[in-house]
XYZ file of C-alpha atoms in Angstrom:
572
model
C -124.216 237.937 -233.402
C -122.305 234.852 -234.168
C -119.340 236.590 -232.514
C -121.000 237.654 -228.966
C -122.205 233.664 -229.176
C -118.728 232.308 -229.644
C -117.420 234.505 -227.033
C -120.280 233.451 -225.046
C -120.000 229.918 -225.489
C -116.408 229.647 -224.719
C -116.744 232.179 -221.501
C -119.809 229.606 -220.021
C -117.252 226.630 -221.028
C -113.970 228.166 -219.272
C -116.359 228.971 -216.116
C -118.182 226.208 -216.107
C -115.100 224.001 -214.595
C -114.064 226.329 -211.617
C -117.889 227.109 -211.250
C -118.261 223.724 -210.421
C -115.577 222.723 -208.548
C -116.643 225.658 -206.323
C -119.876 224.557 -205.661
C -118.386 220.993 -204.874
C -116.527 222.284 -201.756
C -120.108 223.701 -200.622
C -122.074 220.808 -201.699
C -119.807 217.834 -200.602
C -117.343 219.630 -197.530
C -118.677 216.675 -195.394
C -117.298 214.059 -197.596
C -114.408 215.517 -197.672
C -113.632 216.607 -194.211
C -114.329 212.605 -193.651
C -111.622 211.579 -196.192
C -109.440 213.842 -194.892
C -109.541 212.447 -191.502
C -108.942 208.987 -193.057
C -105.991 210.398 -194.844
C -104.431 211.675 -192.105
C -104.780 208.472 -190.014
C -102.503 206.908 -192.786
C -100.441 210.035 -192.613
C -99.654 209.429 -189.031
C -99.266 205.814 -189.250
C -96.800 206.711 -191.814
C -94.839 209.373 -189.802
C -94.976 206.936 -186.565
C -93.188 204.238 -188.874
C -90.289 206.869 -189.413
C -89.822 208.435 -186.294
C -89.182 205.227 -185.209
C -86.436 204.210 -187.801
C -85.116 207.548 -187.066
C -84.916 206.943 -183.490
C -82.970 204.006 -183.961
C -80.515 206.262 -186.687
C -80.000 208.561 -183.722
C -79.133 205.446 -181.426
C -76.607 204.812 -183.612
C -75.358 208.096 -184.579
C -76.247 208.283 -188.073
C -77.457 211.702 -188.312
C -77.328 211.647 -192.375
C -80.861 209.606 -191.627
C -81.870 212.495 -189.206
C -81.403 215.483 -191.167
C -83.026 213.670 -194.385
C -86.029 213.298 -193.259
C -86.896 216.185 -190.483
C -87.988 218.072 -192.965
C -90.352 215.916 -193.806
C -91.274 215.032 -190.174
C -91.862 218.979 -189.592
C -94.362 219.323 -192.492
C -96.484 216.255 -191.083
C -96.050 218.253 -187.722
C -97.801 221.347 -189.419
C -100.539 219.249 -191.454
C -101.515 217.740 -188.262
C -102.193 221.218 -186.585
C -104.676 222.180 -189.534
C -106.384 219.470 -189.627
C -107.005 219.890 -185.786
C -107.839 223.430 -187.137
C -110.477 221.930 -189.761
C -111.981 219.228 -187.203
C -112.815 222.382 -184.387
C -114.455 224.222 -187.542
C -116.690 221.568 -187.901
C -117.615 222.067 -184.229
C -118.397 226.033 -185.209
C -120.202 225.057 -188.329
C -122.630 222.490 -186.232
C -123.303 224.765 -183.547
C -124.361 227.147 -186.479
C -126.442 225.184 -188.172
C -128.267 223.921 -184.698
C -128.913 227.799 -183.592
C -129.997 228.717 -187.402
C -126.635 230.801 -188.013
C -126.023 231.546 -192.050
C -122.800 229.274 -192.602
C -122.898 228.841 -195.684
C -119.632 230.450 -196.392
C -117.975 228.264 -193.513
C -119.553 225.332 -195.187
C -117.557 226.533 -198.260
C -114.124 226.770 -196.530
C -114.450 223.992 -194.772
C -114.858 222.257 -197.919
C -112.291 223.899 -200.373
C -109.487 223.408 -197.015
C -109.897 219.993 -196.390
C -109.900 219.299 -200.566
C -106.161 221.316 -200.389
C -104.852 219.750 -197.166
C -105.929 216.103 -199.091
C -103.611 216.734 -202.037
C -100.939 217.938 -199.359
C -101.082 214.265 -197.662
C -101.158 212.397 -200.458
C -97.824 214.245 -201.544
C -96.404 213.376 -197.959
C -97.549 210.197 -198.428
C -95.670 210.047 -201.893
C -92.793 211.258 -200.200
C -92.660 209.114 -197.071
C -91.724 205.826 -198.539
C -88.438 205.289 -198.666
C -86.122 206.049 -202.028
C -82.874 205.859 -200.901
C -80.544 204.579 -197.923
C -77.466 205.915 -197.214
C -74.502 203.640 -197.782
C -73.228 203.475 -194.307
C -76.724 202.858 -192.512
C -76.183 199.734 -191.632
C -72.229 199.433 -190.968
C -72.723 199.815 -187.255
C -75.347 196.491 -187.378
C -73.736 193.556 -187.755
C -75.748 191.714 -185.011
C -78.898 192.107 -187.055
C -80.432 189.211 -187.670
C -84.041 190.612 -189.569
C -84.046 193.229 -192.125
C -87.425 194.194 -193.251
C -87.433 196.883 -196.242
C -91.058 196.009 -197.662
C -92.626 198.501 -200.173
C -90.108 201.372 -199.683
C -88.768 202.956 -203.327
C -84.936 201.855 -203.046
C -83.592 200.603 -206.789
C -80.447 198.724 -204.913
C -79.126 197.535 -201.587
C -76.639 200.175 -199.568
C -73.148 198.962 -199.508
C -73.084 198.754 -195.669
C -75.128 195.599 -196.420
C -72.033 194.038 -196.183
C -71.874 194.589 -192.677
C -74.896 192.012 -192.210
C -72.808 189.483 -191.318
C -75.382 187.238 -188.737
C -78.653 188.736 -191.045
C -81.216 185.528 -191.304
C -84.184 186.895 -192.899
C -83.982 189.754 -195.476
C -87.569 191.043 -196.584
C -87.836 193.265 -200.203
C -91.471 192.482 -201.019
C -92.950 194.723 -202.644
C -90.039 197.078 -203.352
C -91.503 198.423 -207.058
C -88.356 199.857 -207.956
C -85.571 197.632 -207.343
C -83.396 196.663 -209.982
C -79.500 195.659 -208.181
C -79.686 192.881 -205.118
C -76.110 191.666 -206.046
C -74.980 192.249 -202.892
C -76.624 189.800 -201.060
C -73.700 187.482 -202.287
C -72.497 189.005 -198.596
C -74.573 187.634 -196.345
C -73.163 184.435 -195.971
C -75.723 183.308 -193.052
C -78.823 184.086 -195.136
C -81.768 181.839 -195.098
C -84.489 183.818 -196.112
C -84.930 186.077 -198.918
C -88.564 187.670 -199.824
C -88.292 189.395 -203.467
C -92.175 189.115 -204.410
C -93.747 191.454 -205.793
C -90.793 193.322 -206.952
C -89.377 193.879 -210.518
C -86.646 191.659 -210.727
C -86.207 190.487 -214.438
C -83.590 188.262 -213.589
C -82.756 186.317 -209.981
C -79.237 187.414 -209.424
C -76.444 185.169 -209.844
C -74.748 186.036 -206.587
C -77.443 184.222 -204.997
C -75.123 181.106 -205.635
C -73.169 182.277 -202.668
C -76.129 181.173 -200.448
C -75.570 178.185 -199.409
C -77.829 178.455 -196.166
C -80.954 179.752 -197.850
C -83.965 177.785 -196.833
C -86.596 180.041 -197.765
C -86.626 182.028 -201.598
C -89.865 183.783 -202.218
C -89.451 184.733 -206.234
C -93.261 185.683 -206.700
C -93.017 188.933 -209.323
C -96.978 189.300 -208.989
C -99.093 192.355 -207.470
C -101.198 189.965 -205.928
C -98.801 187.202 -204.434
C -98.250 186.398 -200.972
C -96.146 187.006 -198.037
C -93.343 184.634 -197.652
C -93.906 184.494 -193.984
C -97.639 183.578 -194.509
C -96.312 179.862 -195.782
C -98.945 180.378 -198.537
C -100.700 177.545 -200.123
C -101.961 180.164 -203.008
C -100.403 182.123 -204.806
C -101.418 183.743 -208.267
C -99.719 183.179 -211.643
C -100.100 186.601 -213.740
C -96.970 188.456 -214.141
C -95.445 191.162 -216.174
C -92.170 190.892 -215.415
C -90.947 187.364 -214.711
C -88.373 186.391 -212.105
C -85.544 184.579 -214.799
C -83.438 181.780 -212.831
C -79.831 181.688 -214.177
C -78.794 178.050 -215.611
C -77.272 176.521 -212.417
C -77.865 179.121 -210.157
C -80.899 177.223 -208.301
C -79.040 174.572 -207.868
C -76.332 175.631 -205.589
C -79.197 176.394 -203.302
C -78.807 172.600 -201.304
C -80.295 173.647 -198.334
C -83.323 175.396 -199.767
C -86.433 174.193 -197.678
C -89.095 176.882 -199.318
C -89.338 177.777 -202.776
C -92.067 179.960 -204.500
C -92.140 180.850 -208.164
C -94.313 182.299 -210.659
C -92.513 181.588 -214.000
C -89.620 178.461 -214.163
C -87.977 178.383 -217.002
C -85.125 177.010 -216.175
C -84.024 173.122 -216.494
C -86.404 171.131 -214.684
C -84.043 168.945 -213.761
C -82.096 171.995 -211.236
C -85.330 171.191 -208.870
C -84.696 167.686 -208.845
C -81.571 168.431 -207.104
C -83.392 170.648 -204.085
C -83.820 167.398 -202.196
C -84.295 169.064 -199.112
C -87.783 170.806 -200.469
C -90.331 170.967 -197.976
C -92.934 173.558 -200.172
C -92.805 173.777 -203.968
C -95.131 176.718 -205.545
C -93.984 176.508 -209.276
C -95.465 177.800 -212.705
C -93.614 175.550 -215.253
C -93.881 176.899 -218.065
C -93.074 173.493 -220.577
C -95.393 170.815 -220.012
C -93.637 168.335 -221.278
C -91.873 168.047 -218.294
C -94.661 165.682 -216.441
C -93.096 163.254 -219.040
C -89.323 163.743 -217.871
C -87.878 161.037 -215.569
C -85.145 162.238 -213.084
C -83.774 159.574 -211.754
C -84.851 158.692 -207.995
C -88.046 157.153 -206.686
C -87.191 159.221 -203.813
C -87.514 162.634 -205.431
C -88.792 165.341 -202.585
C -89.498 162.662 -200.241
C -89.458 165.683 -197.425
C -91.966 167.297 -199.811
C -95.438 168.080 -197.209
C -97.065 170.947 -199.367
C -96.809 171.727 -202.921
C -98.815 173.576 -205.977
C -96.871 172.646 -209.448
C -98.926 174.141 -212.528
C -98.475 172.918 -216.081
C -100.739 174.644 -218.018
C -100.011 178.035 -219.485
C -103.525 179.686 -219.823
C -104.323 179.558 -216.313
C -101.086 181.664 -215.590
C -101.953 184.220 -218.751
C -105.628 184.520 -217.056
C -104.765 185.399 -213.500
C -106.126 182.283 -212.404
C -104.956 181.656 -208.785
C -102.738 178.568 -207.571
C -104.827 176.279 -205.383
C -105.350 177.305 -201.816
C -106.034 173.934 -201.054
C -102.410 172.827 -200.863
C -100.949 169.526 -202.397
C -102.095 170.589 -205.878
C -100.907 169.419 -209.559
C -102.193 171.209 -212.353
C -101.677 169.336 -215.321
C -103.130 168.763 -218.908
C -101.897 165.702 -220.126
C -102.994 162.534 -218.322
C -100.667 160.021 -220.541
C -97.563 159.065 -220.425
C -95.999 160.397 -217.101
C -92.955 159.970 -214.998
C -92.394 158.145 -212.413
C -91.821 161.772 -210.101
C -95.355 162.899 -211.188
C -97.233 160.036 -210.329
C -95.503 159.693 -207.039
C -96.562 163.253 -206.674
C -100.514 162.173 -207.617
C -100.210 159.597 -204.598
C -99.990 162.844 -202.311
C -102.130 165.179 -204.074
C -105.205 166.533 -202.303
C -106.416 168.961 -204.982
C -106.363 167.812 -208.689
C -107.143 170.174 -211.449
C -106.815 169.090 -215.055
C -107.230 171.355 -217.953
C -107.731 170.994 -221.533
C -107.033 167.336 -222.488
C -107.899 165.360 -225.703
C -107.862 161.927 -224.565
C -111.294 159.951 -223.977
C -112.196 159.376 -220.317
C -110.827 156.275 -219.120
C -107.218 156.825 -221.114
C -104.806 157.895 -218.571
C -101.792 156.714 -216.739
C -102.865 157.795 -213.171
C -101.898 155.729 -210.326
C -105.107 153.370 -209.093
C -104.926 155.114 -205.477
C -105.121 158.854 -206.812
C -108.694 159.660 -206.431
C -108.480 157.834 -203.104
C -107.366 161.156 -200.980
C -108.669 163.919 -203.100
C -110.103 167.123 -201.635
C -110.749 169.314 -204.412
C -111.167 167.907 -207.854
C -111.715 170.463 -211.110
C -112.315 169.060 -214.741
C -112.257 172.134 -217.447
C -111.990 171.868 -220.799
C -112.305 168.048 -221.638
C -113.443 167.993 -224.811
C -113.744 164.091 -225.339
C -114.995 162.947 -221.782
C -118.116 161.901 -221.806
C -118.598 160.445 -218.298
C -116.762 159.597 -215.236
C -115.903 155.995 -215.127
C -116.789 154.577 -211.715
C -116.331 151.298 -213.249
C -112.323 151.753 -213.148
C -111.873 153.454 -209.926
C -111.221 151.541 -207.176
C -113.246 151.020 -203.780
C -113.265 153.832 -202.072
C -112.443 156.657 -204.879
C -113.483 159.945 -204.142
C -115.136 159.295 -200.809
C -112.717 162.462 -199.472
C -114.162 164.936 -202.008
C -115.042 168.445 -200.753
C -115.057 170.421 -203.570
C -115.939 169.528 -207.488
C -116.175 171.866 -210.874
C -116.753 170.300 -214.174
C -116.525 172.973 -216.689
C -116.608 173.130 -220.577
C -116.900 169.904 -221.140
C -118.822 169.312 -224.190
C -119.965 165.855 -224.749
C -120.541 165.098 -221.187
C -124.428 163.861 -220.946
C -124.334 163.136 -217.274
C -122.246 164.400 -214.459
C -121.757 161.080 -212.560
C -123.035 157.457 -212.744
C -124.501 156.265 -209.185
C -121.739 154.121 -208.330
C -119.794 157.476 -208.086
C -122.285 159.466 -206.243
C -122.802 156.827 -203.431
C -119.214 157.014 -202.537
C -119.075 160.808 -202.370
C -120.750 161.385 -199.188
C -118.377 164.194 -198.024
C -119.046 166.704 -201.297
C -120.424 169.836 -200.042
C -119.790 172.418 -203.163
C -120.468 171.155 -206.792
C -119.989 173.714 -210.054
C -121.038 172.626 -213.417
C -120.883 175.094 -216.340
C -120.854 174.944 -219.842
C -121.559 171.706 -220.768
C -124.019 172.401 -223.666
C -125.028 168.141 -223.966
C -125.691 167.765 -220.083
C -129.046 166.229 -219.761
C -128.772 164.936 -215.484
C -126.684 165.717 -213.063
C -127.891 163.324 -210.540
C -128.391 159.758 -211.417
C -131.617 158.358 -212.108
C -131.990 155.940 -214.852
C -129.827 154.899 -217.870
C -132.974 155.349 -219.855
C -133.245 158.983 -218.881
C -130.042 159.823 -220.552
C -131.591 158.791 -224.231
C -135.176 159.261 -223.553
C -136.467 162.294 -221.601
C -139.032 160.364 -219.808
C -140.799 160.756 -216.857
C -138.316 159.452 -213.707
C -139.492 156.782 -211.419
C -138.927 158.086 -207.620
C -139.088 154.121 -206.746
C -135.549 154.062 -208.661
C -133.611 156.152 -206.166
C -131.749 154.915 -202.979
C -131.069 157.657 -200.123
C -127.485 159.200 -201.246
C -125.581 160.531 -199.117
C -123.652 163.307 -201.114
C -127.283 165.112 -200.809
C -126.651 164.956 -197.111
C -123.756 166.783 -197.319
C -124.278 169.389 -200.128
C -123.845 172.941 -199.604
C -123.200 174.960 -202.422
C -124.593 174.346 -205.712
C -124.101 176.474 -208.973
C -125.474 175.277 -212.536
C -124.355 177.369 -215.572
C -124.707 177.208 -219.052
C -126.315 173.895 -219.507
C -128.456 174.213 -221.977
C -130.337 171.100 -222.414
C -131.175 170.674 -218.547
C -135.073 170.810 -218.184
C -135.024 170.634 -214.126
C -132.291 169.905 -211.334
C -133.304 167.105 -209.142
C -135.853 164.669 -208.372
C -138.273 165.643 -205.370
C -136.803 162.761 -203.266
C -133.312 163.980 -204.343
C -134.047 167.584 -203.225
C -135.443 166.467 -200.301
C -132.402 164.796 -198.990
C -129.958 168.027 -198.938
C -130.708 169.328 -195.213
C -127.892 171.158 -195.462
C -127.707 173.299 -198.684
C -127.424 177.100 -198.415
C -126.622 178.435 -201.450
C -128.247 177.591 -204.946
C -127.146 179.402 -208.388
C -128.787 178.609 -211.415
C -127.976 180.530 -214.616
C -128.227 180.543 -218.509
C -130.179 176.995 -218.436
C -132.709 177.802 -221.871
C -134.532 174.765 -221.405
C -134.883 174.588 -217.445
C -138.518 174.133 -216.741
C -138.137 173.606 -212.949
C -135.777 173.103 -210.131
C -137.676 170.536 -208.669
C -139.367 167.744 -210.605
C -142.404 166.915 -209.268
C -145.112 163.961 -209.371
C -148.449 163.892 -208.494
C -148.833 160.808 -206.529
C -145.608 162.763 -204.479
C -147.210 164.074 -200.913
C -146.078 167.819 -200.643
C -142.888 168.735 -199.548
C -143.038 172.853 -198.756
C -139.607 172.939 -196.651
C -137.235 171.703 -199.283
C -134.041 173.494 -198.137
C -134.814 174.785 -195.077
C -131.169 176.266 -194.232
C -131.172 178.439 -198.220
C -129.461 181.749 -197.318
C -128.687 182.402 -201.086
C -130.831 181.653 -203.757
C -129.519 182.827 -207.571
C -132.196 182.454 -210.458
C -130.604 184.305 -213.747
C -131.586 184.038 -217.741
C -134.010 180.919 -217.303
C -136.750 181.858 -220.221
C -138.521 178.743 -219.652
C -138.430 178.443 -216.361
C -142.405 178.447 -214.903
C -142.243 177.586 -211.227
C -139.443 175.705 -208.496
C -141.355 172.716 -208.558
C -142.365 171.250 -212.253
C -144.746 170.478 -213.618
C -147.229 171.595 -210.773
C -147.262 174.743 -209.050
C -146.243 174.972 -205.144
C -145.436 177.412 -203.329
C -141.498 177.769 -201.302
C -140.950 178.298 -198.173
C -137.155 179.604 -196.864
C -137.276 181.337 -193.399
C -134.254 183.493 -193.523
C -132.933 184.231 -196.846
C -129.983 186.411 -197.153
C -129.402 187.236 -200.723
C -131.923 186.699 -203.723
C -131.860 187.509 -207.163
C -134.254 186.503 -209.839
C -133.663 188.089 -212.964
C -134.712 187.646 -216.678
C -137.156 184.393 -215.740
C -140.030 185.893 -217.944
C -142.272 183.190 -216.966
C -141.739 182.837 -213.609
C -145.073 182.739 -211.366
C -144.840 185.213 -208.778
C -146.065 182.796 -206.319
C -142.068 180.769 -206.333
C -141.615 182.863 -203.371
C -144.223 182.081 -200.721
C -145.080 184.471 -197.777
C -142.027 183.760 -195.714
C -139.385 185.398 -198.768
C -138.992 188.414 -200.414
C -138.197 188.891 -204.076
């Protein structure tokens, strides 16, 4: 018995899979009829793409091009009649259904053809891109002046690159398996060479030969931008790093445009590109910021920039600024002369990881004057923001703040600060585990919890111009704002408020307050996550909120939320 149940067992288990797969094509033939029309589209977007390089071959009477890939062109030729084949059988099988015709079988075919013909384009696909160029392609070109090669599968240059004699812009982005560029040491007029997203262990040291390049894109990430997009972002992770050559960069005097994930070369090579005009470096030694190289004039052409000094952002994907004009740094003491210069222009200042206390740093006084975008992470000794040492006028320009992981910081900002910031319109605060207010009320407050005196607080702007707000991880907040506070941002749409384990409220609430039931009247986005305490919006009475067109709202472990947050105009 034992026997007929092994053999049983293992028949149902070798059946089961082809059983099943079976019953798929039946079951699912719509889906996949659908994704084999998509497929197909890309398949003929593919094909057009080639017929058009191998209309040009033909122009020039290279019919090695020609006869290497007609083969290929005639099997896209036959795909595309059975697919036409599959897409009239849907016709049949519709017409069946509607007149109450058993199809069950075409159902079936349909399915199990359009599965086969899928695995048959993604194998053309495979095939399409481009592995290998014939040496004299190009010897016939030598008026070219653009050479675009982007995400084909050739491991080195053809030696009829050579012939490129007037080529300006040569594009290998994205070219996974190239390994030999040295002959670009040829094109003498070159002044812009794309090799993002390509393999590249080491930048070749025939690049010397140059001399006219104003544009090097050396970006060796998956995710990195175009050169011709003039990116202002551009992400750091990379696992295989573009290696300058000592001296190599250098050479490079006319270089306008340089973009870099990993410099590990001698800082003092990009002191030399005096021409620079955009500078998107990961340096990897940080010690650097404290290396003087000689001229107050140092990339005086230099309009856009992103340098990053600090390795963890690189080894955790974290993007370069998109907001242009950025320094990422985390030391704030004892800085050359270059980087503060640099500060004077900066727009978007991100500073990561410092020990000093708050007011310890060598900035220049006129820094926080034109910032944009301003992120504080991992400050372990600040305890507040100084507005006492900034100077009139700091960080009226401010767009965009995040103050994460800082864990002594009791308050976010003193009111001298938030009276100047009347252009803010996103804040982030998050993990700050000794934050008690984020908007000033009274000194007292900060020591004693006590009941805040509305009479206290002035109209501030920033409220006016708020319009993203996300609080996380701040454990010792027991509500947000002040009704009068709340009351002043017209403009805020989007409100996230997680992991608080003391947050009572959003809104703090007095009695002798008259009610105010349209607090936020433009909320599209409202975010209420792992709040156990939290009882109602308001505190400590119990209103009900009005929002008239909410997009997107989540409340979710709030176990003592009242039901009635949400009013009659919102939906939970």
């Amino acid at each position: 018995m034992d026997i007929l149940t092994n053999i049983a067992g293992g028949l149902v288990q070798n059946l089961w899979v082809p059983i099943g797969r079976q019953c798929g094509y039946l079951i699912f033939y719509k889906s996949k009829v659908s994704k084999l029309q998509s497929k197909f589209s890309e398949l003929d977007l593919t094909r057009k793409d080639i017929q058009q390089d191998v209309d040009a071959a033909v122009n020039q009477r290279l019919e090695e091009v020609t006869n290497e890939v007609q083969s290929w062109l005639s099997d896209v030729e036959t795909v595309e009649k059975e697919v036409d084949s599959i897409v009239d059988r849907i016709k049949d099988t519709n017409k069946g259904l509607l007149e109450c015709i058993p199809v069950v079988f075409l159902c079936y075919r349909l399915g199990r053809d359009s599965a086969n013909k899928i695995e048959t384009i993604d194998n053309l696909l495979k095939n399409g891109k481009m592995s290998r160029i014939p040496d004299q392609f190009f010897s016939q070109l030598g008026s070219l002046l653009v050479l675009d090669l982007s995400a084909t599968s050739i491991s080195a240059l053809p030696k009829s690159v050579s012939c490129l004699t007037n080529l300006k812009a040569l594009k290998l982005e994205c070219c996974q398996s190239l390994r030999d560029v040295s002959r670009i040491k040829e094109l003498k007029k070159l002044e812009i060479l794309d090799l993002g997203q390509t393999q590249l262990r080491f930048f070749p040291k025939e690049a010397g030969f140059l001399i006219h390049l104003r544009c090097l894109d050396l970006t060796a990430t998956t995710a990195s931008k175009t050169l011709a997009s003039f990116v202002v972002g551009i992400p750091y992770k990379t696992d295989h790093s573009t290696k300058v050559l000592a001296n190599i960069l250098s050479k490079l005097g006319s270089l306008e445009q340089l973009f870099m994930d990993n410099f590990d070369a001698d800082f003092g090579e990009l002191a030399r590109l005096t021409q620079l005009t955009h500078l998107f470096v990961h340096v990897e030694n940080s010690a650097n910021l404290s290396l003087e190289l000689g001229s107050s004039q140092l990339w005086d052409k230099l309009t856009n920039f992103c340098i990053c000094f600090v390795p963890r952002i690189r080894n955790h994907s974290h993007s370069l600024s998109k907001h242009g004009r950025t320094l990422h740094m985390n030391r704030t003491k004892d800085l050359a002369g270059w980087v503060k210069m640099l500060l004077e222009r900066t727009r978007s200042l991100e500073l990561f990881d410092l020990l000093l206390s708050s007011g310890d740093t060598d900035f220049p006084a006129t820094v926080f004057s034109n910032l944009e975008h301003l992120r504080v992470d991992g400050w372990t000794k600040l305890t507040e923001f100084c507005g006492e040492i900034l100077p009139e006028g700091a960080l009226g320009k401010l767009r965009d703040m995040s103050v994460v992981s800082c864990p002594m910081l009791r308050r976010l900002m003193p009111r001298e600060l938030w009276t100047r910031m009347n252009q803010l319109k996103k804040l982030t605060v998050e993990d700050c585990p000794e934050m008690l207010q984020l908007f000033p009320y009274t000194d007292e407050m900060v020591e004693e919890k006590e009941k805040p005196s509305s009479s206290t607080l002035q109209d501030l702007g920033v409220f006016q111009s708020l319009r993203t707000l996300h609080v996380i991880s701040c454990p010792r907040l027991t509500y947000l704002f002040l009704l009068k506070q709340a009351d002043g941002m017209r403009w805020l749409e989007e409100l996230h408020v997680e992991d608080c384990a003391t947050l009572q409220g959003i809104v703090f609430y007095q009695d002798n307050e008259e009610d105010h039931q349209r607090l936020f009247p433009l909320l599209k986005k409202l975010r209420l996550t792992s709040l156990p305490e939290l009882t109602d919006f308001y505190y400590p009475v119990t209103l009900a909120c009005y929002w008239p067109s909410p997009e997107y709202l989540e409340i979710s472990s709030c176990p003592k939320l009242q039901p009635r947050l949400m009013g009659p105009q919102t939906s939970h």
